[in-house]
């Protein structure tokens, strides 16, 4: 008997520079021969690296992956501000950053680490009154985005280079979902009084998916393969709960089970090693959060 989910799962793409996340989805639809492709966590055209895409029923899993921590490698340039907080925007002002010391940089980076309030970039995909902020900016409208809480778990500097009146900082940032690295560069430059923007950005992981899982678009065009099957994606991303055949059948129909003292979401896996659903204890029942293999498949 064929597995109805054999063509469903996750593809981790190493997004090249110059393409939008939507461009990547369009190509994956062609490579995999299906309209059912989506992605979690937009990457700007300038950015490269990990873009997590869902294929077929894998698209239904994406909503549960969006809240994952992310890791980035970036280069921040001090000495200039741009309209987009990155190198793709127009320079709005420049300052001589030669007097900025390494100690001052580390001091301000420490203040941008931990639980902070951050104003997202004006050209972000955040919605204001139902429209994307970047769409409003490009239409010439004034945009005010309120600050929001984010967590920067680590902001580690690997190299600081002073040259030609600017300072380039290579860093690794581990942060919560919803954190804008462009905003970190902007705020670092503002705090030092010289302006700042990103000149390079690469995402190296989204939750449990890393650049080691990623395929280039060229490789996928030659051989359209999943990075992880639905079972692999579910059991890598959540703790496993073993269930009996009868419990498996009940969960496949969206029924709830008796609670068993679980903390958080688990992947329910049957005796055959197949994941049937994501489950979570809610009150006095163990309920499904997402059914991977509904009985109707």
PDB file of C-alpha atoms in Angstrom:
ATOM      1  CA  UNK A   1       0.000   0.000   0.000  1.00  0.00           C
ATOM      2  CA  UNK A   2       1.397   3.371  -1.033  1.00  0.00           C
ATOM      3  CA  UNK A   3       1.883   6.035   1.618  1.00  0.00           C
ATOM      4  CA  UNK A   4      -0.450   8.974   0.772  1.00  0.00           C
ATOM      5  CA  UNK A   5       2.196  11.296   2.201  1.00  0.00           C
ATOM      6  CA  UNK A   6       5.138   9.986   0.180  1.00  0.00           C
ATOM      7  CA  UNK A   7       5.248  13.215  -1.864  1.00  0.00           C
ATOM      8  CA  UNK A   8       4.611  15.483   1.135  1.00  0.00           C
ATOM      9  CA  UNK A   9       7.243  17.032   3.347  1.00  0.00           C
ATOM     10  CA  UNK A  10       9.733  19.836   3.797  1.00  0.00           C
ATOM     11  CA  UNK A  11      12.304  21.222   1.387  1.00  0.00           C
ATOM     12  CA  UNK A  12      15.052  23.367   2.882  1.00  0.00           C
ATOM     13  CA  UNK A  13      16.320  25.702   0.175  1.00  0.00           C
ATOM     14  CA  UNK A  14      19.603  27.607   0.212  1.00  0.00           C
ATOM     15  CA  UNK A  15      18.073  30.762  -1.257  1.00  0.00           C
ATOM     16  CA  UNK A  16      20.387  32.661  -3.599  1.00  0.00           C
ATOM     17  CA  UNK A  17      20.752  36.428  -3.517  1.00  0.00           C
ATOM     18  CA  UNK A  18      18.438  38.430  -5.773  1.00  0.00           C
ATOM     19  CA  UNK A  19      15.344  36.226  -5.564  1.00  0.00           C
ATOM     20  CA  UNK A  20      12.278  36.875  -3.425  1.00  0.00           C
ATOM     21  CA  UNK A  21      10.854  34.068  -1.301  1.00  0.00           C
ATOM     22  CA  UNK A  22       7.871  34.061  -3.679  1.00  0.00           C
ATOM     23  CA  UNK A  23      10.255  33.533  -6.628  1.00  0.00           C
ATOM     24  CA  UNK A  24      11.600  30.440  -4.856  1.00  0.00           C
ATOM     25  CA  UNK A  25       8.093  29.062  -4.293  1.00  0.00           C
ATOM     26  CA  UNK A  26       7.268  29.573  -7.991  1.00  0.00           C
ATOM     27  CA  UNK A  27      10.324  27.552  -8.989  1.00  0.00           C
ATOM     28  CA  UNK A  28       9.571  24.773  -6.502  1.00  0.00           C
ATOM     29  CA  UNK A  29       6.047  24.471  -7.917  1.00  0.00           C
ATOM     30  CA  UNK A  30       7.577  23.840 -11.317  1.00  0.00           C
ATOM     31  CA  UNK A  31      10.268  21.451 -10.047  1.00  0.00           C
ATOM     32  CA  UNK A  32       7.843  19.344  -7.976  1.00  0.00           C
ATOM     33  CA  UNK A  33       4.907  19.589 -10.386  1.00  0.00           C
ATOM     34  CA  UNK A  34       2.404  20.846  -7.820  1.00  0.00           C
ATOM     35  CA  UNK A  35       0.658  24.079  -6.853  1.00  0.00           C
ATOM     36  CA  UNK A  36       0.766  23.041  -3.187  1.00  0.00           C
ATOM     37  CA  UNK A  37       3.986  24.775  -2.158  1.00  0.00           C
ATOM     38  CA  UNK A  38       4.430  27.373   0.569  1.00  0.00           C
ATOM     39  CA  UNK A  39       7.212  28.803   2.698  1.00  0.00           C
ATOM     40  CA  UNK A  40       7.757  29.785   6.330  1.00  0.00           C
ATOM     41  CA  UNK A  41       9.741  32.893   7.274  1.00  0.00           C
ATOM     42  CA  UNK A  42      10.299  35.326   4.406  1.00  0.00           C
ATOM     43  CA  UNK A  43      13.847  36.180   3.330  1.00  0.00           C
ATOM     44  CA  UNK A  44      14.556  39.518   1.621  1.00  0.00           C
ATOM     45  CA  UNK A  45      16.013  39.408  -1.916  1.00  0.00           C
ATOM     46  CA  UNK A  46      19.413  40.519  -0.572  1.00  0.00           C
ATOM     47  CA  UNK A  47      19.493  37.698   1.988  1.00  0.00           C
ATOM     48  CA  UNK A  48      20.668  34.153   1.303  1.00  0.00           C
ATOM     49  CA  UNK A  49      20.381  30.871   3.155  1.00  0.00           C
ATOM     50  CA  UNK A  50      17.740  28.724   4.808  1.00  0.00           C
ATOM     51  CA  UNK A  51      14.221  29.063   3.441  1.00  0.00           C
ATOM     52  CA  UNK A  52      11.893  26.329   4.699  1.00  0.00           C
ATOM     53  CA  UNK A  53       9.266  25.290   2.156  1.00  0.00           C
ATOM     54  CA  UNK A  54       6.395  22.829   2.456  1.00  0.00           C
ATOM     55  CA  UNK A  55       5.369  20.514  -0.375  1.00  0.00           C
ATOM     56  CA  UNK A  56       1.827  19.079  -0.674  1.00  0.00           C
ATOM     57  CA  UNK A  57       0.570  18.352   2.871  1.00  0.00           C
ATOM     58  CA  UNK A  58       3.844  19.793   4.167  1.00  0.00           C
ATOM     59  CA  UNK A  59       2.295  23.223   3.531  1.00  0.00           C
ATOM     60  CA  UNK A  60      -0.106  22.547   6.417  1.00  0.00           C
ATOM     61  CA  UNK A  61       2.853  22.040   8.732  1.00  0.00           C
ATOM     62  CA  UNK A  62       4.396  25.452   8.037  1.00  0.00           C
ATOM     63  CA  UNK A  63       2.101  27.385  10.373  1.00  0.00           C
ATOM     64  CA  UNK A  64       3.483  25.314  13.254  1.00  0.00           C
ATOM     65  CA  UNK A  65       7.098  26.088  12.278  1.00  0.00           C
ATOM     66  CA  UNK A  66       6.865  29.900  11.980  1.00  0.00           C
ATOM     67  CA  UNK A  67       7.499  30.517  15.694  1.00  0.00           C
ATOM     68  CA  UNK A  68      10.923  28.871  15.596  1.00  0.00           C
ATOM     69  CA  UNK A  69      14.196  30.554  16.618  1.00  0.00           C
ATOM     70  CA  UNK A  70      16.508  31.568  13.782  1.00  0.00           C
ATOM     71  CA  UNK A  71      20.271  32.004  13.353  1.00  0.00           C
ATOM     72  CA  UNK A  72      21.853  34.507  10.973  1.00  0.00           C
ATOM     73  CA  UNK A  73      25.331  35.511   9.848  1.00  0.00           C
ATOM     74  CA  UNK A  74      25.496  39.183   8.950  1.00  0.00           C
ATOM     75  CA  UNK A  75      27.790  42.066   8.141  1.00  0.00           C
ATOM     76  CA  UNK A  76      26.743  45.455   9.532  1.00  0.00           C
ATOM     77  CA  UNK A  77      28.296  48.594   8.061  1.00  0.00           C
ATOM     78  CA  UNK A  78      28.572  51.602  10.374  1.00  0.00           C
ATOM     79  CA  UNK A  79      28.839  55.044   8.805  1.00  0.00           C
ATOM     80  CA  UNK A  80      25.730  55.207   6.618  1.00  0.00           C
ATOM     81  CA  UNK A  81      21.953  54.836   6.890  1.00  0.00           C
ATOM     82  CA  UNK A  82      19.702  53.666   4.040  1.00  0.00           C
ATOM     83  CA  UNK A  83      15.991  53.764   3.250  1.00  0.00           C
ATOM     84  CA  UNK A  84      15.710  49.987   3.671  1.00  0.00           C
ATOM     85  CA  UNK A  85      18.294  49.479   6.466  1.00  0.00           C
ATOM     86  CA  UNK A  86      20.273  47.328   4.030  1.00  0.00           C
ATOM     87  CA  UNK A  87      22.497  47.768   0.978  1.00  0.00           C
ATOM     88  CA  UNK A  88      19.570  47.623  -1.457  1.00  0.00           C
ATOM     89  CA  UNK A  89      18.202  50.978  -0.272  1.00  0.00           C
ATOM     90  CA  UNK A  90      19.275  54.513  -1.061  1.00  0.00           C
ATOM     91  CA  UNK A  91      21.762  56.111   1.318  1.00  0.00           C
ATOM     92  CA  UNK A  92      20.002  58.792   3.377  1.00  0.00           C
ATOM     93  CA  UNK A  93      22.975  60.043   5.411  1.00  0.00           C
ATOM     94  CA  UNK A  94      26.629  59.293   5.995  1.00  0.00           C
ATOM     95  CA  UNK A  95      28.979  59.902   8.913  1.00  0.00           C
ATOM     96  CA  UNK A  96      32.675  59.366   9.490  1.00  0.00           C
ATOM     97  CA  UNK A  97      32.786  56.268  11.715  1.00  0.00           C
ATOM     98  CA  UNK A  98      36.575  56.194  12.178  1.00  0.00           C
ATOM     99  CA  UNK A  99      36.327  57.363  15.794  1.00  0.00           C
ATOM    100  CA  UNK A 100      34.002  54.498  16.790  1.00  0.00           C
ATOM    101  CA  UNK A 101      35.927  52.135  19.066  1.00  0.00           C
ATOM    102  CA  UNK A 102      35.587  48.364  19.293  1.00  0.00           C
ATOM    103  CA  UNK A 103      34.711  48.745  22.981  1.00  0.00           C
ATOM    104  CA  UNK A 104      31.840  51.096  22.134  1.00  0.00           C
ATOM    105  CA  UNK A 105      30.543  48.626  19.547  1.00  0.00           C
ATOM    106  CA  UNK A 106      30.590  45.729  22.042  1.00  0.00           C
ATOM    107  CA  UNK A 107      28.932  47.902  24.677  1.00  0.00           C
ATOM    108  CA  UNK A 108      26.008  48.798  22.401  1.00  0.00           C
ATOM    109  CA  UNK A 109      25.669  45.231  21.092  1.00  0.00           C
ATOM    110  CA  UNK A 110      25.279  44.062  24.707  1.00  0.00           C
ATOM    111  CA  UNK A 111      22.333  46.478  25.027  1.00  0.00           C
ATOM    112  CA  UNK A 112      20.747  44.937  21.912  1.00  0.00           C
ATOM    113  CA  UNK A 113      21.008  41.424  23.376  1.00  0.00           C
ATOM    114  CA  UNK A 114      18.357  39.671  25.467  1.00  0.00           C
ATOM    115  CA  UNK A 115      14.685  40.642  25.670  1.00  0.00           C
ATOM    116  CA  UNK A 116      14.383  43.964  23.828  1.00  0.00           C
ATOM    117  CA  UNK A 117      11.738  46.161  22.213  1.00  0.00           C
ATOM    118  CA  UNK A 118      12.406  46.535  18.487  1.00  0.00           C
ATOM    119  CA  UNK A 119      10.846  48.659  15.756  1.00  0.00           C
ATOM    120  CA  UNK A 120      10.743  46.545  12.577  1.00  0.00           C
ATOM    121  CA  UNK A 121      12.135  47.953   9.347  1.00  0.00           C
ATOM    122  CA  UNK A 122       9.695  50.128   7.397  1.00  0.00           C
ATOM    123  CA  UNK A 123      10.168  47.884   4.376  1.00  0.00           C
ATOM    124  CA  UNK A 124       9.249  44.729   6.282  1.00  0.00           C
ATOM    125  CA  UNK A 125       6.330  42.447   5.437  1.00  0.00           C
ATOM    126  CA  UNK A 126       4.479  43.465   8.616  1.00  0.00           C
ATOM    127  CA  UNK A 127       0.846  44.388   7.980  1.00  0.00           C
ATOM    128  CA  UNK A 128      -0.495  47.816   8.980  1.00  0.00           C
ATOM    129  CA  UNK A 129      -4.254  48.215   8.573  1.00  0.00           C
ATOM    130  CA  UNK A 130      -4.269  45.180   6.294  1.00  0.00           C
ATOM    131  CA  UNK A 131      -1.429  46.288   3.989  1.00  0.00           C
ATOM    132  CA  UNK A 132       2.252  45.334   4.004  1.00  0.00           C
ATOM    133  CA  UNK A 133       4.529  48.041   5.389  1.00  0.00           C
ATOM    134  CA  UNK A 134       6.850  47.862   2.364  1.00  0.00           C
ATOM    135  CA  UNK A 135       3.890  48.379   0.016  1.00  0.00           C
ATOM    136  CA  UNK A 136       2.875  51.539   1.901  1.00  0.00           C
ATOM    137  CA  UNK A 137       6.451  52.882   1.832  1.00  0.00           C
ATOM    138  CA  UNK A 138       6.787  52.291  -1.907  1.00  0.00           C
ATOM    139  CA  UNK A 139       3.427  54.034  -2.439  1.00  0.00           C
ATOM    140  CA  UNK A 140       4.930  57.094  -0.757  1.00  0.00           C
ATOM    141  CA  UNK A 141       2.895  56.849   2.444  1.00  0.00           C
ATOM    142  CA  UNK A 142       4.337  57.634   5.870  1.00  0.00           C
ATOM    143  CA  UNK A 143       4.643  54.463   7.949  1.00  0.00           C
ATOM    144  CA  UNK A 144       4.839  54.236  11.725  1.00  0.00           C
ATOM    145  CA  UNK A 145       5.413  50.761  13.115  1.00  0.00           C
ATOM    146  CA  UNK A 146       5.098  50.320  16.875  1.00  0.00           C
ATOM    147  CA  UNK A 147       7.931  48.546  18.723  1.00  0.00           C
ATOM    148  CA  UNK A 148       7.409  44.892  19.599  1.00  0.00           C
ATOM    149  CA  UNK A 149       9.115  42.523  22.014  1.00  0.00           C
ATOM    150  CA  UNK A 150      11.755  40.204  20.553  1.00  0.00           C
ATOM    151  CA  UNK A 151      14.541  38.102  22.029  1.00  0.00           C
ATOM    152  CA  UNK A 152      18.150  38.199  20.849  1.00  0.00           C
ATOM    153  CA  UNK A 153      19.621  35.084  22.474  1.00  0.00           C
ATOM    154  CA  UNK A 154      23.138  35.789  21.203  1.00  0.00           C
ATOM    155  CA  UNK A 155      24.779  38.597  19.219  1.00  0.00           C
ATOM    156  CA  UNK A 156      28.350  37.402  18.739  1.00  0.00           C
ATOM    157  CA  UNK A 157      30.936  39.461  16.864  1.00  0.00           C
ATOM    158  CA  UNK A 158      33.565  37.526  14.901  1.00  0.00           C
ATOM    159  CA  UNK A 159      35.438  40.433  13.287  1.00  0.00           C
ATOM    160  CA  UNK A 160      35.469  44.254  13.227  1.00  0.00           C
ATOM    161  CA  UNK A 161      37.147  46.002  10.282  1.00  0.00           C
ATOM    162  CA  UNK A 162      37.855  49.743  10.146  1.00  0.00           C
ATOM    163  CA  UNK A 163      38.443  51.206   6.666  1.00  0.00           C
ATOM    164  CA  UNK A 164      37.753  54.344   4.648  1.00  0.00           C
ATOM    165  CA  UNK A 165      35.725  56.023   7.391  1.00  0.00           C
ATOM    166  CA  UNK A 166      33.350  53.073   7.841  1.00  0.00           C
ATOM    167  CA  UNK A 167      33.315  50.070  10.169  1.00  0.00           C
ATOM    168  CA  UNK A 168      32.215  46.602   9.037  1.00  0.00           C
ATOM    169  CA  UNK A 169      31.131  44.144  11.727  1.00  0.00           C
ATOM    170  CA  UNK A 170      30.787  40.416  11.033  1.00  0.00           C
ATOM    171  CA  UNK A 171      28.411  38.824  13.531  1.00  0.00           C
ATOM    172  CA  UNK A 172      26.266  35.791  14.287  1.00  0.00           C
ATOM    173  CA  UNK A 173      22.781  36.439  15.673  1.00  0.00           C
ATOM    174  CA  UNK A 174      20.571  33.816  17.329  1.00  0.00           C
ATOM    175  CA  UNK A 175      17.111  35.302  17.801  1.00  0.00           C
ATOM    176  CA  UNK A 176      13.405  34.685  18.238  1.00  0.00           C
ATOM    177  CA  UNK A 177      11.048  34.627  15.290  1.00  0.00           C
ATOM    178  CA  UNK A 178       9.963  38.162  14.389  1.00  0.00           C
ATOM    179  CA  UNK A 179      13.388  39.708  15.042  1.00  0.00           C
ATOM    180  CA  UNK A 180      14.678  41.916  12.222  1.00  0.00           C
ATOM    181  CA  UNK A 181      18.435  41.799  11.721  1.00  0.00           C
ATOM    182  CA  UNK A 182      18.202  44.941   9.586  1.00  0.00           C
ATOM    183  CA  UNK A 183      16.715  46.711  12.587  1.00  0.00           C
ATOM    184  CA  UNK A 184      19.617  45.550  14.773  1.00  0.00           C
ATOM    185  CA  UNK A 185      22.074  47.073  12.291  1.00  0.00           C
ATOM    186  CA  UNK A 186      20.050  50.294  12.097  1.00  0.00           C
ATOM    187  CA  UNK A 187      19.726  50.575  15.882  1.00  0.00           C
ATOM    188  CA  UNK A 188      23.413  49.802  16.480  1.00  0.00           C
ATOM    189  CA  UNK A 189      24.411  52.572  14.061  1.00  0.00           C
ATOM    190  CA  UNK A 190      21.923  54.998  15.620  1.00  0.00           C
ATOM    191  CA  UNK A 191      23.172  54.265  19.153  1.00  0.00           C
ATOM    192  CA  UNK A 192      26.757  54.975  18.024  1.00  0.00           C
ATOM    193  CA  UNK A 193      25.664  58.153  16.251  1.00  0.00           C
ATOM    194  CA  UNK A 194      26.974  57.190  12.813  1.00  0.00           C
ATOM    195  CA  UNK A 195      24.125  55.265  11.213  1.00  0.00           C
ATOM    196  CA  UNK A 196      24.195  51.626  10.185  1.00  0.00           C
ATOM    197  CA  UNK A 197      22.836  49.146   7.670  1.00  0.00           C
ATOM    198  CA  UNK A 198      23.370  45.541   6.565  1.00  0.00           C
ATOM    199  CA  UNK A 199      25.631  44.749   3.637  1.00  0.00           C
ATOM    200  CA  UNK A 200      25.294  40.955   3.943  1.00  0.00           C
ATOM    201  CA  UNK A 201      22.768  38.588   5.528  1.00  0.00           C
ATOM    202  CA  UNK A 202      22.671  34.785   5.519  1.00  0.00           C
ATOM    203  CA  UNK A 203      20.238  32.654   7.503  1.00  0.00           C
ATOM    204  CA  UNK A 204      21.900  29.452   8.658  1.00  0.00           C
ATOM    205  CA  UNK A 205      19.042  27.826  10.573  1.00  0.00           C
ATOM    206  CA  UNK A 206      15.319  27.940  11.281  1.00  0.00           C
ATOM    207  CA  UNK A 207      14.469  25.881  14.349  1.00  0.00           C
ATOM    208  CA  UNK A 208      15.769  22.338  13.750  1.00  0.00           C
ATOM    209  CA  UNK A 209      16.442  22.937  10.035  1.00  0.00           C
ATOM    210  CA  UNK A 210      19.950  24.075   9.132  1.00  0.00           C
ATOM    211  CA  UNK A 211      21.990  24.944   6.083  1.00  0.00           C
ATOM    212  CA  UNK A 212      23.264  21.342   6.207  1.00  0.00           C
ATOM    213  CA  UNK A 213      19.742  20.229   5.189  1.00  0.00           C
ATOM    214  CA  UNK A 214      19.539  22.745   2.350  1.00  0.00           C
ATOM    215  CA  UNK A 215      19.533  22.169  -1.403  1.00  0.00           C
ATOM    216  CA  UNK A 216      20.360  24.800  -3.999  1.00  0.00           C
ATOM    217  CA  UNK A 217      17.720  25.613  -6.607  1.00  0.00           C
ATOM    218  CA  UNK A 218      20.038  24.271  -9.320  1.00  0.00           C
ATOM    219  CA  UNK A 219      20.287  20.928  -7.523  1.00  0.00           C
ATOM    220  CA  UNK A 220      16.500  20.791  -7.032  1.00  0.00           C
ATOM    221  CA  UNK A 221      15.895  21.561 -10.694  1.00  0.00           C
ATOM    222  CA  UNK A 222      18.039  18.546 -11.592  1.00  0.00           C
ATOM    223  CA  UNK A 223      16.540  16.336  -8.864  1.00  0.00           C
ATOM    224  CA  UNK A 224      13.416  17.512  -7.017  1.00  0.00           C
ATOM    225  CA  UNK A 225      13.776  15.722  -3.669  1.00  0.00           C
ATOM    226  CA  UNK A 226      12.390  16.436  -0.224  1.00  0.00           C
ATOM    227  CA  UNK A 227      14.875  17.441   2.467  1.00  0.00           C
ATOM    228  CA  UNK A 228      12.697  15.718   5.057  1.00  0.00           C
ATOM    229  CA  UNK A 229       9.608  13.547   4.746  1.00  0.00           C
ATOM    230  CA  UNK A 230       6.588  14.487   6.875  1.00  0.00           C
ATOM    231  CA  UNK A 231       7.627  11.861   9.428  1.00  0.00           C
ATOM    232  CA  UNK A 232      11.198  13.173   9.589  1.00  0.00           C
ATOM    233  CA  UNK A 233      10.039  16.785   9.874  1.00  0.00           C
ATOM    234  CA  UNK A 234       7.589  16.004  12.673  1.00  0.00           C
ATOM    235  CA  UNK A 235       9.900  13.790  14.727  1.00  0.00           C
ATOM    236  CA  UNK A 236      12.866  16.139  14.359  1.00  0.00           C
ATOM    237  CA  UNK A 237      10.865  19.217  15.350  1.00  0.00           C
ATOM    238  CA  UNK A 238       8.887  17.850  18.312  1.00  0.00           C
ATOM    239  CA  UNK A 239       9.345  15.235  21.057  1.00  0.00           C
ATOM    240  CA  UNK A 240       7.885  11.853  20.090  1.00  0.00           C
ATOM    241  CA  UNK A 241       4.890  10.260  21.804  1.00  0.00           C
ATOM    242  CA  UNK A 242       4.439   6.581  20.970  1.00  0.00           C
ATOM    243  CA  UNK A 243       0.783   5.600  20.518  1.00  0.00           C
ATOM    244  CA  UNK A 244      -0.994   2.288  19.977  1.00  0.00           C
ATOM    245  CA  UNK A 245      -2.738   1.281  16.759  1.00  0.00           C
ATOM    246  CA  UNK A 246      -6.130   2.126  18.288  1.00  0.00           C
ATOM    247  CA  UNK A 247      -4.886   5.517  19.529  1.00  0.00           C
ATOM    248  CA  UNK A 248      -3.382   6.179  16.104  1.00  0.00           C
ATOM    249  CA  UNK A 249      -6.770   5.509  14.478  1.00  0.00           C
ATOM    250  CA  UNK A 250      -8.539   7.809  16.942  1.00  0.00           C
ATOM    251  CA  UNK A 251      -6.076  10.653  16.372  1.00  0.00           C
ATOM    252  CA  UNK A 252      -6.366  10.244  12.586  1.00  0.00           C
ATOM    253  CA  UNK A 253     -10.056  11.085  13.012  1.00  0.00           C
ATOM    254  CA  UNK A 254      -9.266  14.103  15.177  1.00  0.00           C
ATOM    255  CA  UNK A 255     -10.496  12.415  18.366  1.00  0.00           C
ATOM    256  CA  UNK A 256      -8.878  13.143  21.715  1.00  0.00           C
ATOM    257  CA  UNK A 257      -7.132  10.762  24.094  1.00  0.00           C
ATOM    258  CA  UNK A 258      -6.791  10.651  27.850  1.00  0.00           C
ATOM    259  CA  UNK A 259      -4.141  13.051  29.189  1.00  0.00           C
ATOM    260  CA  UNK A 260      -0.785  11.638  30.219  1.00  0.00           C
ATOM    261  CA  UNK A 261       1.094  14.516  31.797  1.00  0.00           C
ATOM    262  CA  UNK A 262       2.822  15.857  28.686  1.00  0.00           C
ATOM    263  CA  UNK A 263       4.372  19.315  28.498  1.00  0.00           C
ATOM    264  CA  UNK A 264       3.988  21.132  25.176  1.00  0.00           C
ATOM    265  CA  UNK A 265       3.390  19.747  21.694  1.00  0.00           C
ATOM    266  CA  UNK A 266       4.441  16.177  20.796  1.00  0.00           C
ATOM    267  CA  UNK A 267       4.500  14.178  17.557  1.00  0.00           C
ATOM    268  CA  UNK A 268       2.292  11.105  17.968  1.00  0.00           C
ATOM    269  CA  UNK A 269       3.901   8.110  16.234  1.00  0.00           C
ATOM    270  CA  UNK A 270       2.277   4.714  15.699  1.00  0.00           C
ATOM    271  CA  UNK A 271       3.807   1.221  15.953  1.00  0.00           C
ATOM    272  CA  UNK A 272       4.668   1.392  12.233  1.00  0.00           C
ATOM    273  CA  UNK A 273       6.887   4.431  12.824  1.00  0.00           C
ATOM    274  CA  UNK A 274       4.525   6.781  10.998  1.00  0.00           C
ATOM    275  CA  UNK A 275       3.595  10.137  12.576  1.00  0.00           C
ATOM    276  CA  UNK A 276      -0.152  10.619  12.721  1.00  0.00           C
ATOM    277  CA  UNK A 277      -0.519  14.012  14.394  1.00  0.00           C
ATOM    278  CA  UNK A 278       0.815  16.765  16.595  1.00  0.00           C
ATOM    279  CA  UNK A 279      -0.874  16.587  19.979  1.00  0.00           C
ATOM    280  CA  UNK A 280      -1.058  18.779  23.064  1.00  0.00           C
ATOM    281  CA  UNK A 281      -2.738  18.428  26.416  1.00  0.00           C
ATOM    282  CA  UNK A 282      -5.645  20.819  26.801  1.00  0.00           C
ATOM    283  CA  UNK A 283      -7.391  20.501  30.136  1.00  0.00           C
ATOM    284  CA  UNK A 284      -8.443  16.903  30.653  1.00  0.00           C
ATOM    285  CA  UNK A 285      -7.790  15.732  27.136  1.00  0.00           C
ATOM    286  CA  UNK A 286      -4.876  15.044  24.802  1.00  0.00           C
ATOM    287  CA  UNK A 287      -6.047  16.830  21.661  1.00  0.00           C
ATOM    288  CA  UNK A 288      -4.723  17.079  18.126  1.00  0.00           C
ATOM    289  CA  UNK A 289      -3.043  20.332  17.057  1.00  0.00           C
ATOM    290  CA  UNK A 290      -2.422  19.134  13.499  1.00  0.00           C
ATOM    291  CA  UNK A 291      -3.370  15.817  11.888  1.00  0.00           C
ATOM    292  CA  UNK A 292      -0.652  14.703   9.468  1.00  0.00           C
ATOM    293  CA  UNK A 293      -2.434  11.539   8.348  1.00  0.00           C
ATOM    294  CA  UNK A 294      -6.188  12.095   8.547  1.00  0.00           C
ATOM    295  CA  UNK A 295      -8.315   9.001   8.083  1.00  0.00           C
ATOM    296  CA  UNK A 296      -9.780  10.610   4.958  1.00  0.00           C
ATOM    297  CA  UNK A 297      -6.434  10.467   3.086  1.00  0.00           C
TER     298      UNK A 297
END
